[in-house]
Short mmCIF file of C-alpha atoms and ligand atoms in Angstrom, two decimals:
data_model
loop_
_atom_site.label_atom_id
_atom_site.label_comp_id
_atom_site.label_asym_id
_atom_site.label_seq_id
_atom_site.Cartn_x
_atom_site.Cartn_y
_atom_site.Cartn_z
CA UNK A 26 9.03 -22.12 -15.94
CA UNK A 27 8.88 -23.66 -12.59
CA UNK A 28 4.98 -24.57 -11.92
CA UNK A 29 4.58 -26.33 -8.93
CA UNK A 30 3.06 -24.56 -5.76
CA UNK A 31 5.14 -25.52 -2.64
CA UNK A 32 2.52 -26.52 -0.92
CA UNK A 33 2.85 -29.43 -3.75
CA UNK A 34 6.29 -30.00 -2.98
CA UNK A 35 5.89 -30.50 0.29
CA UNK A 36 2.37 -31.41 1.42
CA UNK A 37 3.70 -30.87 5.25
CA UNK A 38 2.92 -27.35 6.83
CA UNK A 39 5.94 -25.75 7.58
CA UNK A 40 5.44 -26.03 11.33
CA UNK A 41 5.37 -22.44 13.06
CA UNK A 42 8.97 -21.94 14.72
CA UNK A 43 8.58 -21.30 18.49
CA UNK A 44 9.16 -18.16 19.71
CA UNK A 45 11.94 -19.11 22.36
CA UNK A 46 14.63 -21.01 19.84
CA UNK A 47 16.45 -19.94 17.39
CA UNK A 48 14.37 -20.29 13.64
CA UNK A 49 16.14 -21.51 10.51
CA UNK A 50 14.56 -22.38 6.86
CA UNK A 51 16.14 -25.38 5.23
CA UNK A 52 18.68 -23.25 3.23
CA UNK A 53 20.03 -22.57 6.67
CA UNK A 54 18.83 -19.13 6.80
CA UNK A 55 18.89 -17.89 10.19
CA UNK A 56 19.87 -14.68 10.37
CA UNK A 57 17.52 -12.18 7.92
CA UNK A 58 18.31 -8.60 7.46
CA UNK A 59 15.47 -6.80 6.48
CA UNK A 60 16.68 -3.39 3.82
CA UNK A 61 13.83 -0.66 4.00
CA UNK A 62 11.77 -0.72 7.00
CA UNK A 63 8.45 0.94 5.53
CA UNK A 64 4.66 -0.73 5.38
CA UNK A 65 6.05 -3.74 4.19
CA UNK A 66 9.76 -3.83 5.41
CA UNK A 67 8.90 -3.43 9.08
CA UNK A 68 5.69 -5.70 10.07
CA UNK A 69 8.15 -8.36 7.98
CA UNK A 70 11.14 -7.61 9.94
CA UNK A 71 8.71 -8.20 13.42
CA UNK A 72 7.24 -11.63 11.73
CA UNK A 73 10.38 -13.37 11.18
CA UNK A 74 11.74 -11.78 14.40
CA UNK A 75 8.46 -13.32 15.93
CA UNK A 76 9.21 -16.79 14.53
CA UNK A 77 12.57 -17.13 15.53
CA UNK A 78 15.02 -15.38 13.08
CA UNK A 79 17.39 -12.93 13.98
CA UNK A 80 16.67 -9.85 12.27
CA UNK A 81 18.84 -6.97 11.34
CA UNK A 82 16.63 -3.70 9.81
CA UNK A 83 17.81 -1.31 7.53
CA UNK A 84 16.62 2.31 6.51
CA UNK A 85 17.81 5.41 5.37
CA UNK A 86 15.52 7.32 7.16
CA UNK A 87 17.17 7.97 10.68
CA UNK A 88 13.77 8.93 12.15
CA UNK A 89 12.47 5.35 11.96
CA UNK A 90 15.69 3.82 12.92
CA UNK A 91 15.26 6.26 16.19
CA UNK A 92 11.59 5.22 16.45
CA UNK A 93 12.72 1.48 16.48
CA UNK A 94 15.53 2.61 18.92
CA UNK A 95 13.66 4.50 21.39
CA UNK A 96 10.81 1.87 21.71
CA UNK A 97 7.91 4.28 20.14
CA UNK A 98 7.08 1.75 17.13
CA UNK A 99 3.79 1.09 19.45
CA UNK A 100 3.25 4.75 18.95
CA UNK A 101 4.33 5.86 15.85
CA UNK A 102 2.89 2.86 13.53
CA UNK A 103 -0.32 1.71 15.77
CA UNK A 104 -1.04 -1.47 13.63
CA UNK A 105 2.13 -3.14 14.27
CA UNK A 106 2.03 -2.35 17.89
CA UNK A 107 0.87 -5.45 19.29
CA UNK A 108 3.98 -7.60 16.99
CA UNK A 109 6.59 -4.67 18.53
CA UNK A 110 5.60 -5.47 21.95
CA UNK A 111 6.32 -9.12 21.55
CA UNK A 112 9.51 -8.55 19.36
CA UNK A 113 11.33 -5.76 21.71
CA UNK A 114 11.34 -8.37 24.98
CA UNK A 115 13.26 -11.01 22.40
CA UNK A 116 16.03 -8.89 21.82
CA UNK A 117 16.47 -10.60 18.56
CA UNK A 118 15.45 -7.41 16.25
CA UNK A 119 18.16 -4.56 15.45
CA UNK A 120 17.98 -1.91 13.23
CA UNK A 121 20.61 0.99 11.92
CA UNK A 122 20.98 2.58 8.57
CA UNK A 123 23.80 0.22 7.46
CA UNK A 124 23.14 -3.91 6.40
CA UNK A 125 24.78 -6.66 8.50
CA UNK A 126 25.86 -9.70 7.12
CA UNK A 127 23.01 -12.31 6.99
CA UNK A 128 21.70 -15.62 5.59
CA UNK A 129 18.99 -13.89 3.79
CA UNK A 130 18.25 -10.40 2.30
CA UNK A 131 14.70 -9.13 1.99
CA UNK A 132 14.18 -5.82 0.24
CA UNK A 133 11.16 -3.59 0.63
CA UNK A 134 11.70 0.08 -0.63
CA UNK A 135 9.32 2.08 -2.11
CA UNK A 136 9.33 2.61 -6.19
CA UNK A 137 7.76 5.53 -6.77
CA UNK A 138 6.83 7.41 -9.71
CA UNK A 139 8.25 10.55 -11.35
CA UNK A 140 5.61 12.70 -10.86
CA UNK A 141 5.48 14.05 -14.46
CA UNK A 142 6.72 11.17 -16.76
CA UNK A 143 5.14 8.55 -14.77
CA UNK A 144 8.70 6.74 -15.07
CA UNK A 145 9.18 4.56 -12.17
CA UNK A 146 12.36 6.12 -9.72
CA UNK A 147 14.06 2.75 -9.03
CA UNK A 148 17.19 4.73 -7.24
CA UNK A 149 16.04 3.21 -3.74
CA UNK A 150 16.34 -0.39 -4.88
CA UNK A 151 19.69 0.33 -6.70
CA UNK A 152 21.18 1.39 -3.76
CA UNK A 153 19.88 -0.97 -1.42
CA UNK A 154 21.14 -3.78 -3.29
CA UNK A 155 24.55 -1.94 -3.95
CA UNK A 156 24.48 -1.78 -0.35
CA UNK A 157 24.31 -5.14 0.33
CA UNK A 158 26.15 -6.81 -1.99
CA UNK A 159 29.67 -6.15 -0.62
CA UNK A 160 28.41 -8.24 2.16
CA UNK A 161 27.26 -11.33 0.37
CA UNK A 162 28.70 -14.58 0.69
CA UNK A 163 27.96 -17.79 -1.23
CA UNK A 164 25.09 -19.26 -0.64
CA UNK A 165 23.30 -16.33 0.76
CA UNK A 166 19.28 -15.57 -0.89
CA UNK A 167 18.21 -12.14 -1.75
CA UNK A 168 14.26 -11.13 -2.63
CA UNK A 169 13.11 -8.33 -3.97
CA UNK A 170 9.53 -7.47 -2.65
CA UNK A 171 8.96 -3.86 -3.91
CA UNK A 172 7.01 -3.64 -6.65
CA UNK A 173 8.56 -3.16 -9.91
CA UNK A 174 8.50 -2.97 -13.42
CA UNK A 175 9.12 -6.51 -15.77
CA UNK A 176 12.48 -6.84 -16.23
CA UNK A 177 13.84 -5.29 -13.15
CA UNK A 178 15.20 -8.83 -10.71
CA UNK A 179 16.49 -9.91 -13.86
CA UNK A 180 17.97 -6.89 -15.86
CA UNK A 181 19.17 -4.44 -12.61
CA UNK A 182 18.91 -6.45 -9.35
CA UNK A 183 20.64 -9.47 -11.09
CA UNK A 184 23.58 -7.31 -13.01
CA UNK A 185 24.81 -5.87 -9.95
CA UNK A 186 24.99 -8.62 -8.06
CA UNK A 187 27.29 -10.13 -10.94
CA UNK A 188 29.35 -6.70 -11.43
CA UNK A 189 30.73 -7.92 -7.49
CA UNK A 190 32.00 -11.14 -9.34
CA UNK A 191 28.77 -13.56 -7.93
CA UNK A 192 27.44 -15.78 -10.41
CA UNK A 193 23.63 -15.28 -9.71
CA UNK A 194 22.40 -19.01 -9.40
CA UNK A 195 24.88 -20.30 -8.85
CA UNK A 196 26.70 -18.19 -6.21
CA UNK A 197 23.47 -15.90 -5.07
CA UNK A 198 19.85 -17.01 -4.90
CA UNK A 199 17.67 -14.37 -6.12
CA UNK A 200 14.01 -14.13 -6.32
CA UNK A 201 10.98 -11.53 -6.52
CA UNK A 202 8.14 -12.15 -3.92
CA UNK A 203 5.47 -9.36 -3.92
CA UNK A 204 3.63 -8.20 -0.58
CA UNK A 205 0.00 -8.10 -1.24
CA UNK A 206 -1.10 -6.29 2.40
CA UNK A 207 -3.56 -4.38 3.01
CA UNK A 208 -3.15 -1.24 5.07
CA UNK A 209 -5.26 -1.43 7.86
CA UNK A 210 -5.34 -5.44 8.04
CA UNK A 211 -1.46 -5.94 7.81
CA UNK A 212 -1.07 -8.04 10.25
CA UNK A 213 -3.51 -10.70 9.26
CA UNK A 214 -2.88 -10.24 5.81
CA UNK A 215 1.00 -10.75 6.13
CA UNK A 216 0.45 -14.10 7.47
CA UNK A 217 -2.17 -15.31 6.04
CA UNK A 218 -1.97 -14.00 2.36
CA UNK A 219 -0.72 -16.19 -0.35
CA UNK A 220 2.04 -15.26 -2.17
CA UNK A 221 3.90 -15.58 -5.49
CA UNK A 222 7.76 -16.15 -5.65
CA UNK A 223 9.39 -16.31 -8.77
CA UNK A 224 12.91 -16.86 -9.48
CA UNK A 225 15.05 -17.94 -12.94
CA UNK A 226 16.08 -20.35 -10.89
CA UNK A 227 14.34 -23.01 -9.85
CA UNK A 228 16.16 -24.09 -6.51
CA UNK A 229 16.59 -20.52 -6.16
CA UNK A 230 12.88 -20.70 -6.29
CA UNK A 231 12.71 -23.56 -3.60
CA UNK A 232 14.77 -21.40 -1.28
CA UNK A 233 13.19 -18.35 -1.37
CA UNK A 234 9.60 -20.26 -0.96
CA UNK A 235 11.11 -22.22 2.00
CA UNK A 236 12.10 -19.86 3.90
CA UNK A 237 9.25 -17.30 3.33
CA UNK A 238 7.02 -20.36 4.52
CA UNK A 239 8.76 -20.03 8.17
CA UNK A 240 6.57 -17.16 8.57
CA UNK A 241 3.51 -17.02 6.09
CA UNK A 242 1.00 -19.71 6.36
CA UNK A 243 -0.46 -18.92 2.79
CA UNK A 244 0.56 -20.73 -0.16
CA UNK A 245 3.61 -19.86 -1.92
CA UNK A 246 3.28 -19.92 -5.38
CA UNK A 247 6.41 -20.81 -7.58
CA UNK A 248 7.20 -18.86 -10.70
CA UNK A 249 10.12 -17.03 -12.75
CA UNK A 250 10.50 -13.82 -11.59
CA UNK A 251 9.20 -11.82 -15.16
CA UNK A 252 5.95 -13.76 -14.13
CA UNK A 253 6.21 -12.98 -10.59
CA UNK A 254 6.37 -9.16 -11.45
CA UNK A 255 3.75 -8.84 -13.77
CA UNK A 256 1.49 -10.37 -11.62
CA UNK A 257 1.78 -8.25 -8.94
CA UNK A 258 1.62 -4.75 -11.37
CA UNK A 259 -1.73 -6.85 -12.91
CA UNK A 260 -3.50 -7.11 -9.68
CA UNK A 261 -3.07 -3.32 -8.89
CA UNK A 262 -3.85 -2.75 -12.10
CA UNK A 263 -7.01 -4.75 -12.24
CA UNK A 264 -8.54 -2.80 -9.15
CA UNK A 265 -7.41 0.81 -10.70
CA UNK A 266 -9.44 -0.09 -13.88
CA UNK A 267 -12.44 -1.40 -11.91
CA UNK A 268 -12.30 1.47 -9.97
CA UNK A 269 -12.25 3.72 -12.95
CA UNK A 270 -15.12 2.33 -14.43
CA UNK A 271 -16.79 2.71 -11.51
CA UNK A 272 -16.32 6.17 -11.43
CA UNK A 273 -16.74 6.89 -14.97
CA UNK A 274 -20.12 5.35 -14.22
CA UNK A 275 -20.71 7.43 -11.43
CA UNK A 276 -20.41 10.73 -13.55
CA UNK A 277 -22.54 9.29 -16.45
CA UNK A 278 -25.13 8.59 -13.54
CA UNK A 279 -25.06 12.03 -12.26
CA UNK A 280 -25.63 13.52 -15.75
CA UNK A 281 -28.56 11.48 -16.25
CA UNK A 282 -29.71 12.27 -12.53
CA UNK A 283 -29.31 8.45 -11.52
CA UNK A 284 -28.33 7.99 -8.23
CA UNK A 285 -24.88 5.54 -8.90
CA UNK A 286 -25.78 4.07 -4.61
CA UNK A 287 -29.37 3.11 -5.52
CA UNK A 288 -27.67 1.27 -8.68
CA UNK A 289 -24.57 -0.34 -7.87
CA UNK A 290 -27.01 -3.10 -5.32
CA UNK A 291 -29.07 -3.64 -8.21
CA UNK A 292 -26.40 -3.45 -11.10
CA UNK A 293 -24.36 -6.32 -8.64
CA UNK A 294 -27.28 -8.38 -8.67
CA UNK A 295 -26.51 -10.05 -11.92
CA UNK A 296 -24.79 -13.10 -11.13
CA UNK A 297 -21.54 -12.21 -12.70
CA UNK A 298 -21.46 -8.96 -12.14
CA UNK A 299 -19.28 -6.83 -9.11
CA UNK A 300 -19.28 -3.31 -9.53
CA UNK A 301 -16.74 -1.77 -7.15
CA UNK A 302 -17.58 1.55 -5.38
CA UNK A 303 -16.72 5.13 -7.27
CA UNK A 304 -15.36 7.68 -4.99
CA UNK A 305 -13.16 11.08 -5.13
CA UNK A 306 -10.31 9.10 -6.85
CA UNK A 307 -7.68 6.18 -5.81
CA UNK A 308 -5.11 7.86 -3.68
CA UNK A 309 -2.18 5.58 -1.71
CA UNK A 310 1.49 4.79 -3.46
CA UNK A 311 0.32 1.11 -4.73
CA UNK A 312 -2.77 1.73 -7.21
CA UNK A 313 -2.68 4.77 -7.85
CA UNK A 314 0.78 4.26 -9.38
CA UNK A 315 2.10 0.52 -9.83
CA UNK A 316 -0.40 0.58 -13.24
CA UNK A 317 2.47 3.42 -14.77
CA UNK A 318 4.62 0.66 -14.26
CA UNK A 319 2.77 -1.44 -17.35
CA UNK A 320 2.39 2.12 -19.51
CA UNK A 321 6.27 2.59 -19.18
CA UNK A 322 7.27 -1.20 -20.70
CA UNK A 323 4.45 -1.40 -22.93
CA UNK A 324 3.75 1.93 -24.26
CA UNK A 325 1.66 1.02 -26.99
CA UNK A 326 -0.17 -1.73 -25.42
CA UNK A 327 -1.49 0.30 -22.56
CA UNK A 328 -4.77 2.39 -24.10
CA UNK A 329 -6.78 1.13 -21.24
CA UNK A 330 -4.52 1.16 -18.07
CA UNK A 331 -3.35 4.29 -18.88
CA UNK A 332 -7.02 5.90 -19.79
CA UNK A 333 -8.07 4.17 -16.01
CA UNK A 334 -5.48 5.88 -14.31
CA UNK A 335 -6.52 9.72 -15.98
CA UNK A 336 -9.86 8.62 -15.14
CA UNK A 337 -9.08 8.24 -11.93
CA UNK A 338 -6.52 10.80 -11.29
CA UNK A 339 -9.75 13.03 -12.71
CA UNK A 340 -11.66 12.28 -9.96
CA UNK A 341 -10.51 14.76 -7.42
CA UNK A 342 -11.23 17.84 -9.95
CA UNK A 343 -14.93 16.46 -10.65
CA UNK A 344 -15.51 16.26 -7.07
CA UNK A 345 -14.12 19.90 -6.34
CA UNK A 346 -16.54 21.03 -8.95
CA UNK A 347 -19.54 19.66 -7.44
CA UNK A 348 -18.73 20.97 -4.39
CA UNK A 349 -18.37 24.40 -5.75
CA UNK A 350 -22.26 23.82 -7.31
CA UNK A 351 -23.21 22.43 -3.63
CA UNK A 352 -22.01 26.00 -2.50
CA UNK A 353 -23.09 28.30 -5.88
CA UNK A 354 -25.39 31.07 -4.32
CA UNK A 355 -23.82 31.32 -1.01
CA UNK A 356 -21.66 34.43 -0.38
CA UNK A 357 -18.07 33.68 0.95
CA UNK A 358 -19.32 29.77 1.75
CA UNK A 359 -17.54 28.02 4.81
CA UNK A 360 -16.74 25.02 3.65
CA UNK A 361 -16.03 21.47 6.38
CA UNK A 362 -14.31 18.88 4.55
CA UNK A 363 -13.76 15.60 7.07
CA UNK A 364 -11.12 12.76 6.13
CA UNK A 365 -8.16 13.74 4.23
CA UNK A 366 -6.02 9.93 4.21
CA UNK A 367 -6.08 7.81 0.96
CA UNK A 368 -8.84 5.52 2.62
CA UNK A 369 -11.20 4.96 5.39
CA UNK A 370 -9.40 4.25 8.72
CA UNK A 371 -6.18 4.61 7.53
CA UNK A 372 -3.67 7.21 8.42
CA UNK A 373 -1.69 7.52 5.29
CA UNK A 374 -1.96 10.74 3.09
CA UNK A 375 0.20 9.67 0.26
CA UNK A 376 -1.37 10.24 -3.13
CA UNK A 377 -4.75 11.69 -1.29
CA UNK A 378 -7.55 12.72 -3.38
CA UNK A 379 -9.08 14.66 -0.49
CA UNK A 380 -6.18 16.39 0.18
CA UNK A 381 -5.78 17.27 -3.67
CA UNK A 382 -9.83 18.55 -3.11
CA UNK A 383 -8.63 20.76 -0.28
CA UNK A 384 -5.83 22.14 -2.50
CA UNK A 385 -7.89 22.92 -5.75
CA UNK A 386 -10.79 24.80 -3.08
CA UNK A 387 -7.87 27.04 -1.41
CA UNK A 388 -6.53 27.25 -4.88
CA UNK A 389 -9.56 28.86 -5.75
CA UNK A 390 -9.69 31.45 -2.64
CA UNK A 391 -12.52 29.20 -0.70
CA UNK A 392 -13.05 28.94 3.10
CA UNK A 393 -11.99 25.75 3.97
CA UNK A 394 -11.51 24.06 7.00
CA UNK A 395 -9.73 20.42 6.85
CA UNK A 396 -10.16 17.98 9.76
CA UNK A 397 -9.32 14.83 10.10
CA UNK A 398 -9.44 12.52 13.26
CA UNK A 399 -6.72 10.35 12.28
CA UNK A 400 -3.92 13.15 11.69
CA UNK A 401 -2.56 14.82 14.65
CA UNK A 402 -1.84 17.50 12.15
CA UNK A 403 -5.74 17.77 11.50
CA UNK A 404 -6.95 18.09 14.70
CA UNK A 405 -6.24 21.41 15.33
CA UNK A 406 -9.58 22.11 15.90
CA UNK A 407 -12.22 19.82 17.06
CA UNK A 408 -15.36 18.74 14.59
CA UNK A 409 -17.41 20.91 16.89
CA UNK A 410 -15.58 23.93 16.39
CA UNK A 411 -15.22 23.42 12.85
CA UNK A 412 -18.91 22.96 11.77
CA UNK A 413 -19.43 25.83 13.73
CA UNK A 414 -20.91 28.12 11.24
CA UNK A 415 -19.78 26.41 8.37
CA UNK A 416 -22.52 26.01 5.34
CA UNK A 417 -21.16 23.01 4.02
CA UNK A 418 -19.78 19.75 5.15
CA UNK A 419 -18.36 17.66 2.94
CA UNK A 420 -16.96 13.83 4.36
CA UNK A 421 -14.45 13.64 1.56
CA UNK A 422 -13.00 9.65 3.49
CA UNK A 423 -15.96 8.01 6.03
CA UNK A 424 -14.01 7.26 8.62
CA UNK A 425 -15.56 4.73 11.32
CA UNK A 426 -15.23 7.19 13.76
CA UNK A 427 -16.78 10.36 11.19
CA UNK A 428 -19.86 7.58 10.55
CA UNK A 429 -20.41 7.44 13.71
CA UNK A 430 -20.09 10.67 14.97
CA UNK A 431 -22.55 12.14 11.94
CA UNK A 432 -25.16 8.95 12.89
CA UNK A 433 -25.15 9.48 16.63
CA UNK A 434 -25.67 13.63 16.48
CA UNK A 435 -26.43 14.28 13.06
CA UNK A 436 -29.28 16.95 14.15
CA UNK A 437 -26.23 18.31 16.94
CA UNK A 438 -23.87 18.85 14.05
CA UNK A 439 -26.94 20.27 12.51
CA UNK A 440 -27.56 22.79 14.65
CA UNK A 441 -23.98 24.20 14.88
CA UNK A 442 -23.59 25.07 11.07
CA UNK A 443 -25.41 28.11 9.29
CA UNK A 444 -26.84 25.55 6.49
CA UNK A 445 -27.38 21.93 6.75
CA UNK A 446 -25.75 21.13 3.76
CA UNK A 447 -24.19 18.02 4.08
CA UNK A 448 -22.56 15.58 1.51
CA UNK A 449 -21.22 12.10 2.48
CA UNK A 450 -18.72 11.42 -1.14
N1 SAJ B 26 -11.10 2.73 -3.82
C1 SAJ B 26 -12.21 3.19 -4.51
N2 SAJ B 26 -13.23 2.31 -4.75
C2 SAJ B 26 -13.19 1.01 -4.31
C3 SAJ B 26 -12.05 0.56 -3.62
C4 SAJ B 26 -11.01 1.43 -3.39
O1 SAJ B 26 -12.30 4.34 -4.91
O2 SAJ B 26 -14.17 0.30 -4.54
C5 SAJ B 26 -9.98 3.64 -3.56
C6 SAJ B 26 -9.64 3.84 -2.08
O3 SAJ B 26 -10.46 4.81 -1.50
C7 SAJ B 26 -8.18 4.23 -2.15
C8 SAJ B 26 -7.65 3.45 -3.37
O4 SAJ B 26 -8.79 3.06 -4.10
O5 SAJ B 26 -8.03 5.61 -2.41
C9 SAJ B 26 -6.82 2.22 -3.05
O6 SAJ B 26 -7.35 1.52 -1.92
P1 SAJ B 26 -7.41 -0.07 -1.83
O7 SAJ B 26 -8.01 -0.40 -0.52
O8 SAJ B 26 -8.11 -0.61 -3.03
O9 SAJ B 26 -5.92 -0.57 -1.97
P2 SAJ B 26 -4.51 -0.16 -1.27
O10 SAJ B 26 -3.79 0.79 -2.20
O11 SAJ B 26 -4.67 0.26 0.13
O12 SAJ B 26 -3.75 -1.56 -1.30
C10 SAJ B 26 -3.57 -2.21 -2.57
C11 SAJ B 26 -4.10 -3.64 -2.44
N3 SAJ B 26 -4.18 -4.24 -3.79
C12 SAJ B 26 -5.32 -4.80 -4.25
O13 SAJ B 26 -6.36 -4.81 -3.62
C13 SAJ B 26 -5.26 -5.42 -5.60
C14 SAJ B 26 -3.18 -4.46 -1.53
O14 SAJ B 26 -3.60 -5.80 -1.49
C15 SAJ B 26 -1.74 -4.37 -2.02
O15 SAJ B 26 -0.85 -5.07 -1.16
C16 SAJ B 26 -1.32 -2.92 -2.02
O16 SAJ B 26 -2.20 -2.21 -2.91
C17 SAJ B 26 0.12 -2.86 -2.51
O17 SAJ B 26 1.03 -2.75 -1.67
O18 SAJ B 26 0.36 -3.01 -3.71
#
């Protein structure tokens, strides 16, 4: 097990590479390509592009290759606009659905889950590293950053890279470092996080850490990768259960007829005590999946992980219900329901509990209208028009921009619906 933090090994800052030369890490690595260009894959494509490297990105997807292409990264991912317009004046970022030959290979594809058996669908990985390993030379480092299940650097990523006649090591320096950004702060977050890295190998280890510390100026933290990739499924998996207990609290509290807001201040008071907030249920493809990842390689040892995430994926149906009571008496009930992403101020639907609310109240033949400022695709009418008449008007995510709007003119939106029945979840 390697132990030592590289900020030990080297007590010097890695100084930040100027934008106008040419960037290299101590292994020599100069030239990064970048395989899956999603949340993670892209913003770390523009960083190392930003410091210096130059960066070849890979996706499937032709639409974000085209995006990247035709300048509308500004546009089409609004966060990493301000990185893009730095990056596309250095003309030292490409990007086609094919890998280049490069110093260093970073890979950042998603690992999602079968949506039945919760087994996690590591066919993206697979094929991005069988894609680049007929172009690997000696010498070259490859990290994994998706998330994973235990086993995965060691027992898939490593075997294939062998089956091409490397000796992983030796030959090929592999490691697993896990992103740990949050949507809506990525930028900040990418740089400033700290990180793990783990690798079987120590000076693999050394590699990896050295050249991820051209860009980041959080600590790396040195590990074996087995280590590396439990942590990161643990610290997912640490907010899902805190989350679930929040909102198993939450129903216990309505039962009693407790309200869980008045509570949680007072509950958090204790000194050790740090209740996190219930909600309608943990939506976005991290949390609300990367805790399957523990259930599949330790199915017997996962009563409570796996109990959090029903809990959780629960949440949506409770909060249907007590809509339909917040409605029972009215006859054919409009029904406003506001925010439909995974989180405030975020415009990502994946794994949405609102948008699973909205399905189970059409499912059940209910007048709904769904607006959300965020989605072009939910903005087909305005908030005006869609309280108008409505009896109920449900913020399922509190936007900035919804908390505003309902502080500003509550008694406006008020006055446009047939009932004043609103509920902020
Ligand atoms: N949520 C609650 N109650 C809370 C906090 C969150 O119900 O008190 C819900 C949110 O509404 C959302 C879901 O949980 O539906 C997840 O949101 P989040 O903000 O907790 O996390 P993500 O999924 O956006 O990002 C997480 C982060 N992990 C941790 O905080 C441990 C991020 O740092 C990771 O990089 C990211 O997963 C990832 O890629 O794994």
């Amino acid at each position: 097990m390697i132990s030592t933090s590289i900020g030990e090994m080297s007590p010097e800052k890695t100084s930040q590479a100027d934008q106008n030369t040419h960037a290299s890490s101590s292994c020599g690595a100069s030239r990064i390509c970048v395989v899956g260009l999603g949340y993670v894959g892209l913003p770390t494509a523009l960083l190392f592009a930003r410091k210096g490297f130059e960066v070849h990105g890979v996706d499937v997807n032709s639409q974000v290759i085209a995006a990247i292409q035709q300048d509308q990264v500004g546009e089409r991912y609004a966060e990493l606009a301000p990185w893009w317009h730095e990056v596309k004046s250095l003309e030292r970022f490409s990007a086609s659905q094919s890998p280049l030959p490069a110093d260093a290979f970073l890979i950042a594809v998603p690992t999602p889950v079968h949506p039945e058996t919760k087994a996690c669908d590591l066919s993206a990985v697979l094929s991005a590293v069988r894609s680049i390993v007929p172009i690997l030379r000696p010498g070259n480092l490859v990290i994994l950053e998706s998330t994973v299940p235990p086993g995965t650097t060691r027992r898939h990523v490593k075997a294939l890279i062998e089956a091409q006649g490397f000796k992983v090591g030796q030959d090929i320096h592999l490691c697993f470092s896990p992103e740990r950004i949050l949507p809506g702060n990525t930028l900040h977050e990418l740089v400033h996080n700290h990180r793990i890295l783990g690798s079987e190998f120590p000076e693999s280890a050394r590699l990896g850490a050295d050249l991820l510390h051209q860009a980041v100026e959080g600590e790396i933290y040195l590990t074996d990768d087995l280590t590396a990739e439990f942590c990161k499924l643990a610290e997912n998996t640490y907010r899902d259960v805190n989350i679930a207990l929040a909102n198993e609290l939450s129903l216990i509290a309505d039962e009693l007829g407790v309200n869980i807001q008045n509570a949680i201040p007072l509950i958090n008071k204790h000194p050790r005590v740090n209740l996190l907030q219930p909600g309608i249920g943990v939506g976005g493809h991290c949390i609300a999946v990367d805790p399957w990842f523990f259930v599949e390689v330790s199915p017997w040892k996962t009563e409570l992980i796996g109990t959090s995430r029903r809990v959780n994926d629960r949440m949506p149906i409770y909060r249907a219900q007590q809509i339909l009571q917040d409605v029972a008496g009215i006859e054919n009930p409009r029904i406003c329901l506001a925010g439909l992403t995974y989180k405030p101020d975020v415009a990502d639907v994946r794994e949405s509990p609102a948008m699973r609310i909205v399905q189970i109240l059409k499912e059940r033949g209910l007048d709904v209208i769904a607006y959300d400022p965020l989605l072009p695709d939910y903005q087909t009418t305005s908030l005006e028009e869609a309280l108008t008449g409505a009896d109920y008007f449900g913020i399922l995510v509190n936007h900035s921009v919804l908390q505003k709007a309902l502080s500003d003119k509550r008694e406006h939106w008020l006055s446009l619906m047939r009932r004043p029945l609103i509920r902020v979840f």
